[in-house]
Short mmCIF file of C-alpha atoms in Angstrom, two decimals:
data_model
loop_
_atom_site.label_atom_id
_atom_site.label_comp_id
_atom_site.label_asym_id
_atom_site.label_seq_id
_atom_site.Cartn_x
_atom_site.Cartn_y
_atom_site.Cartn_z
CA MET A 1 -85.97 -214.63 -111.54
CA ASN A 2 -87.04 -217.07 -114.24
CA ARG A 3 -89.32 -214.74 -116.17
CA PRO A 4 -88.58 -213.80 -119.78
CA GLY A 5 -86.40 -210.72 -119.94
CA ASP A 6 -84.57 -211.39 -116.66
CA ASP A 7 -80.80 -211.15 -117.15
CA THR A 8 -79.63 -214.28 -115.40
CA SER A 9 -77.10 -215.46 -117.98
CA GLY A 10 -74.14 -215.21 -115.57
CA LEU A 11 -76.01 -216.98 -112.80
CA ARG A 12 -77.33 -219.61 -115.20
CA ALA A 13 -73.79 -220.24 -116.50
CA ALA A 14 -72.46 -220.65 -112.94
CA VAL A 15 -75.29 -223.03 -112.05
CA ARG A 16 -74.81 -225.04 -115.25
CA ALA A 17 -71.09 -225.34 -114.43
CA ALA A 18 -71.97 -226.57 -110.94
CA LEU A 19 -74.34 -229.12 -112.47
CA GLU A 20 -71.45 -230.55 -114.47
CA ALA A 21 -69.54 -231.23 -111.25
CA ALA A 22 -70.04 -234.57 -109.56
CA ASP A 23 -70.44 -233.25 -106.01
CA LEU A 24 -74.15 -232.39 -105.99
CA GLU A 25 -76.70 -234.22 -103.90
CA PRO A 26 -79.41 -235.77 -106.12
CA ALA A 27 -82.17 -233.52 -104.73
CA VAL A 28 -80.06 -230.39 -105.27
CA ARG A 29 -79.18 -231.48 -108.80
CA ALA A 30 -82.84 -232.15 -109.66
CA LEU A 31 -83.92 -228.82 -108.19
CA LEU A 32 -81.27 -226.81 -110.05
CA GLU A 33 -82.03 -228.64 -113.31
CA LEU A 34 -85.69 -227.62 -113.01
CA ARG A 35 -85.05 -224.04 -111.89
CA PHE A 36 -82.11 -223.34 -114.25
CA PRO A 37 -82.52 -225.44 -117.41
CA ALA A 38 -79.96 -225.17 -120.20
CA GLU A 39 -82.53 -223.39 -122.36
CA GLY A 40 -85.82 -221.66 -121.77
CA PRO A 41 -87.42 -220.40 -118.59
CA GLY A 42 -87.06 -222.44 -115.45
CA ALA A 43 -89.89 -223.93 -113.44
CA SER A 44 -91.52 -221.82 -110.74
CA LEU A 45 -91.10 -222.60 -107.05
CA ASP A 46 -94.58 -224.15 -107.07
CA GLU A 47 -93.87 -226.28 -110.16
CA THR A 48 -90.51 -227.41 -108.80
CA GLY A 49 -92.02 -228.24 -105.42
CA ALA A 50 -94.76 -230.30 -107.02
CA ALA A 51 -92.26 -232.19 -109.18
CA LEU A 52 -89.98 -232.96 -106.23
CA SER A 53 -92.69 -233.45 -103.57
CA MET A 54 -91.48 -230.43 -101.60
CA SER A 55 -93.12 -227.26 -100.44
CA PRO A 56 -92.24 -224.13 -102.40
CA ALA A 57 -90.61 -222.79 -99.23
CA MET A 58 -88.32 -225.84 -99.03
CA VAL A 59 -87.44 -225.42 -102.72
CA ALA A 60 -86.52 -221.79 -102.04
CA HIS A 61 -84.44 -222.76 -99.00
CA ILE A 62 -82.45 -225.42 -100.85
CA GLU A 63 -82.05 -223.19 -103.89
CA PHE A 64 -80.72 -220.35 -101.75
CA ALA A 65 -78.18 -222.64 -100.05
CA ALA A 66 -77.11 -224.04 -103.42
CA LEU A 67 -76.76 -220.61 -105.02
CA CYS A 68 -74.69 -219.39 -102.06
CA ALA A 69 -72.39 -222.38 -102.52
CA VAL A 70 -72.19 -221.75 -106.28
CA ALA A 71 -71.27 -218.12 -105.61
CA ALA A 72 -68.62 -219.20 -103.08
CA ARG A 73 -66.89 -221.51 -105.54
CA GLY A 74 -63.60 -220.07 -106.61
CA ARG A 75 -63.14 -218.09 -103.41
CA PRO A 76 -60.13 -219.11 -101.31
CA GLY A 77 -61.11 -221.46 -98.50
CA ALA A 78 -64.59 -222.11 -99.88
CA SER A 79 -65.91 -225.64 -99.91
CA ALA A 80 -66.67 -227.03 -103.36
CA ALA A 81 -69.52 -229.17 -102.07
CA ILE A 82 -73.02 -227.76 -101.85
CA GLN A 83 -74.46 -228.47 -98.43
CA THR A 84 -78.16 -228.00 -97.82
CA ALA A 85 -78.05 -228.06 -94.02
CA SER A 86 -75.91 -226.15 -91.58
CA ALA A 87 -74.01 -227.93 -88.83
CA ALA A 88 -76.43 -226.47 -86.29
CA ALA A 89 -79.38 -227.93 -88.16
CA THR A 90 -77.91 -231.43 -88.09
CA THR A 91 -77.25 -231.61 -84.35
CA ALA A 92 -79.91 -232.16 -81.73
CA GLY A 93 -80.70 -229.19 -79.55
CA PRO A 94 -83.26 -228.43 -76.89
CA SER A 95 -86.87 -228.99 -77.86
CA HIS A 96 -89.28 -226.13 -78.27
CA ALA A 97 -90.80 -226.89 -74.87
CA GLU A 98 -87.37 -226.96 -73.23
CA ARG A 99 -86.42 -223.60 -74.75
CA LYS A 100 -89.71 -222.05 -73.66
CA SER A 101 -89.32 -223.13 -70.04
CA ALA A 102 -85.72 -221.93 -69.79
#
């Protein structure tokens, strides 16, 4: 995605517009700044993870959620805020052991 020759100008413009908004969580803002800089190629998942003390998988997860929210902006009924966790992920559920025994 961030290699030379990739045509990401539309995506980069949408992300840069989202970065200008004031509704981004600090971790999301930092991640998007690294992955989609104003100029030049963005950092890799590994580089971004190292800079933010996250695993590359977590970087990819947060980036995916953020890009989905960026894409949803402008659609009727879409939330302007970028959320990095679903409602299900923020509520306590049965533990792994409880699910296994059920």
